[in-house]
């Protein structure tokens, strides 16, 4: 029986997979992946990225979902119950609380990304950027970034929408994201991909993304692949525990998470082709970070036939992805407030969205430096540490029979492989990821 404080779960496995895919695609390194893939060996880097997914994010996310299914509560309560089953210190519950709070930081970043994407959507759809130069587009975007009150107003509107969807509950709110938002985004991106095939030359993209350069098989490239893979599935943010707690018992957790990884990789490849093709067509070199996404891409779209229409669709889709990821990232905190503080679902969603608004206000009105520092600390320090501690707790401290009981739907060979990777490979991989911040 489920705990009375946990709402009755959805009945479809597909809802769990698609909802987790929403946050995976929303956090999917759209700003960095095309550049990293091209600069670190093309196809070789993509292979390293897939290996990194299997070594780090996939096993840790499976572990989180299994703990959530075992504990049937918020991340804190799930870890408390798991610790009691394993005769461990009950203070492990604070790991779940810390992960939920870290998820709020990532939700704030996702909301800001959605706001910036909506600005590009508005500028392209209105014709404001028709035949504009790169300098004009850069000036327009920087002027918007400097207008902090306008950004904050838009973030509040998006947070109201995010909190409302979260308050609808796990079945209706997350079901809306899974079965309406994600398919709409996928269809839109496929349409934009078709546009790039028609109006751009794909030969430079093939050389940049899909060439096989064995000289680029280096440790530095693998470290970058680990960092990209570590962020994308949302492992270490309490999402897996929150959704595992509210999903039907007896689902094949391992294969469900593997399906999420496949969907995430598919989104990354599609967006990498779109971004690289458009930038090369406009004689813009793919670059890492905000400049490539919010300056280079609008410039490319604005100077192609029908580019403004397809550019508006592309940025609308990316805004929806980022907003959807923020909704999912709210879930661990909403569940924590609803269960542990007895606030109820609606109050938990309101308070969770309010906390994200406070984080965004601190980032926007604290100057540029706090925004950069929060991003660096969250992605390069806090998240790798969270992933490492989760892998250590589940892989080394939790009794193996208990975990096998949660993963009984998986073949024994798959369970043993997951157990081996989680114990012996995921912790060192997270430390390799962490060392990038140290050195």
PDB file of N, CA and C in Angstrom, residues 2 68 80 110 135 137 153 167 183 187 200 209 218 224 268 270 284 304 312 328 331 342 347 350 365 399 404 411:
ATOM      1  N   UNK A   2       0.413   2.255  -0.717  1.00  0.00           N
ATOM      2  CA  UNK A   2       1.107   3.512  -0.691  1.00  0.00           C
ATOM      3  C   UNK A   2       0.771   4.267   0.588  1.00  0.00           C
ATOM      4  N   UNK A  68      13.334   6.033  -4.066  1.00  0.00           N
ATOM      5  CA  UNK A  68      12.021   6.658  -3.978  1.00  0.00           C
ATOM      6  C   UNK A  68      10.903   5.640  -3.930  1.00  0.00           C
ATOM      7  N   UNK A  80      15.305   8.590   4.591  1.00  0.00           N
ATOM      8  CA  UNK A  80      15.162   8.212   5.996  1.00  0.00           C
ATOM      9  C   UNK A  80      14.700   6.762   6.115  1.00  0.00           C
ATOM     10  N   UNK A 110      16.785  27.322 -15.264  1.00  0.00           N
ATOM     11  CA  UNK A 110      15.913  26.900 -16.364  1.00  0.00           C
ATOM     12  C   UNK A 110      14.877  27.979 -16.688  1.00  0.00           C
ATOM     13  N   UNK A 135      25.957  42.343 -34.928  1.00  0.00           N
ATOM     14  CA  UNK A 135      26.149  43.411 -33.930  1.00  0.00           C
ATOM     15  C   UNK A 135      24.798  43.903 -33.428  1.00  0.00           C
ATOM     16  N   UNK A 137      21.946  42.230 -33.346  1.00  0.00           N
ATOM     17  CA  UNK A 137      21.322  41.191 -32.524  1.00  0.00           C
ATOM     18  C   UNK A 137      21.996  41.105 -31.169  1.00  0.00           C
ATOM     19  N   UNK A 153       9.970  40.321 -14.198  1.00  0.00           N
ATOM     20  CA  UNK A 153       8.523  40.271 -14.418  1.00  0.00           C
ATOM     21  C   UNK A 153       8.135  39.039 -15.226  1.00  0.00           C
ATOM     22  N   UNK A 167       0.783  22.349  -9.004  1.00  0.00           N
ATOM     23  CA  UNK A 167      -0.322  22.201  -8.052  1.00  0.00           C
ATOM     24  C   UNK A 167      -1.402  21.252  -8.560  1.00  0.00           C
ATOM     25  N   UNK A 183       5.729  16.016 -26.743  1.00  0.00           N
ATOM     26  CA  UNK A 183       5.471  15.720 -28.163  1.00  0.00           C
ATOM     27  C   UNK A 183       5.419  16.972 -29.031  1.00  0.00           C
ATOM     28  N   UNK A 187       7.864  17.512 -32.280  1.00  0.00           N
ATOM     29  CA  UNK A 187       7.348  17.772 -33.621  1.00  0.00           C
ATOM     30  C   UNK A 187       7.909  19.079 -34.168  1.00  0.00           C
ATOM     31  N   UNK A 200      20.169  24.771 -45.801  1.00  0.00           N
ATOM     32  CA  UNK A 200      21.574  24.846 -45.406  1.00  0.00           C
ATOM     33  C   UNK A 200      22.369  23.735 -46.061  1.00  0.00           C
ATOM     34  N   UNK A 209      30.559  17.528 -36.825  1.00  0.00           N
ATOM     35  CA  UNK A 209      29.924  16.734 -35.779  1.00  0.00           C
ATOM     36  C   UNK A 209      30.187  15.242 -35.880  1.00  0.00           C
ATOM     37  N   UNK A 218      40.989  11.812 -25.744  1.00  0.00           N
ATOM     38  CA  UNK A 218      41.852  12.278 -24.665  1.00  0.00           C
ATOM     39  C   UNK A 218      41.067  12.342 -23.362  1.00  0.00           C
ATOM     40  N   UNK A 224      35.007  16.329 -20.191  1.00  0.00           N
ATOM     41  CA  UNK A 224      33.925  17.176 -20.684  1.00  0.00           C
ATOM     42  C   UNK A 224      32.664  16.354 -20.945  1.00  0.00           C
ATOM     43  N   UNK A 268      19.562  15.671 -28.190  1.00  0.00           N
ATOM     44  CA  UNK A 268      20.853  16.345 -28.315  1.00  0.00           C
ATOM     45  C   UNK A 268      21.374  16.295 -29.744  1.00  0.00           C
ATOM     46  N   UNK A 270      19.612  15.974 -32.536  1.00  0.00           N
ATOM     47  CA  UNK A 270      18.786  16.827 -33.395  1.00  0.00           C
ATOM     48  C   UNK A 270      19.145  18.292 -33.210  1.00  0.00           C
ATOM     49  N   UNK A 284      29.175  31.614 -39.241  1.00  0.00           N
ATOM     50  CA  UNK A 284      29.448  31.855 -37.822  1.00  0.00           C
ATOM     51  C   UNK A 284      30.033  30.577 -37.242  1.00  0.00           C
ATOM     52  N   UNK A 304      18.015  33.910 -43.271  1.00  0.00           N
ATOM     53  CA  UNK A 304      17.655  32.811 -44.156  1.00  0.00           C
ATOM     54  C   UNK A 304      16.199  32.953 -44.592  1.00  0.00           C
ATOM     55  N   UNK A 312      11.416  31.451 -34.751  1.00  0.00           N
ATOM     56  CA  UNK A 312      10.444  31.657 -33.685  1.00  0.00           C
ATOM     57  C   UNK A 312       9.947  30.325 -33.143  1.00  0.00           C
ATOM     58  N   UNK A 328       9.375  20.223 -13.463  1.00  0.00           N
ATOM     59  CA  UNK A 328       9.798  18.933 -12.920  1.00  0.00           C
ATOM     60  C   UNK A 328      10.782  19.123 -11.768  1.00  0.00           C
ATOM     61  N   UNK A 331       9.382  19.523  -8.294  1.00  0.00           N
ATOM     62  CA  UNK A 331       8.660  18.422  -7.673  1.00  0.00           C
ATOM     63  C   UNK A 331       9.281  17.923  -6.367  1.00  0.00           C
ATOM     64  N   UNK A 342       3.598  19.126   6.011  1.00  0.00           N
ATOM     65  CA  UNK A 342       2.140  18.996   6.023  1.00  0.00           C
ATOM     66  C   UNK A 342       1.431  20.233   5.469  1.00  0.00           C
ATOM     67  N   UNK A 347      -0.213  24.431  -1.492  1.00  0.00           N
ATOM     68  CA  UNK A 347       0.649  25.323  -0.721  1.00  0.00           C
ATOM     69  C   UNK A 347       2.122  25.021  -0.982  1.00  0.00           C
ATOM     70  N   UNK A 350       3.047  26.572  -4.307  1.00  0.00           N
ATOM     71  CA  UNK A 350       3.159  28.031  -4.193  1.00  0.00           C
ATOM     72  C   UNK A 350       4.460  28.411  -3.505  1.00  0.00           C
ATOM     73  N   UNK A 365      19.410  40.743  -9.453  1.00  0.00           N
ATOM     74  CA  UNK A 365      19.701  42.043  -8.865  1.00  0.00           C
ATOM     75  C   UNK A 365      20.975  42.048  -8.031  1.00  0.00           C
ATOM     76  N   UNK A 399      21.635  -2.512   1.609  1.00  0.00           N
ATOM     77  CA  UNK A 399      21.700  -3.970   1.403  1.00  0.00           C
ATOM     78  C   UNK A 399      21.285  -4.346  -0.025  1.00  0.00           C
ATOM     79  N   UNK A 404      17.472  -5.332  -4.839  1.00  0.00           N
ATOM     80  CA  UNK A 404      16.966  -6.319  -5.787  1.00  0.00           C
ATOM     81  C   UNK A 404      15.448  -6.443  -5.688  1.00  0.00           C
ATOM     82  N   UNK A 411      16.077  -8.170 -15.537  1.00  0.00           N
ATOM     83  CA  UNK A 411      16.821  -9.433 -15.605  1.00  0.00           C
ATOM     84  C   UNK A 411      17.986  -9.422 -14.628  1.00  0.00           C
TER      85      UNK A 411
END
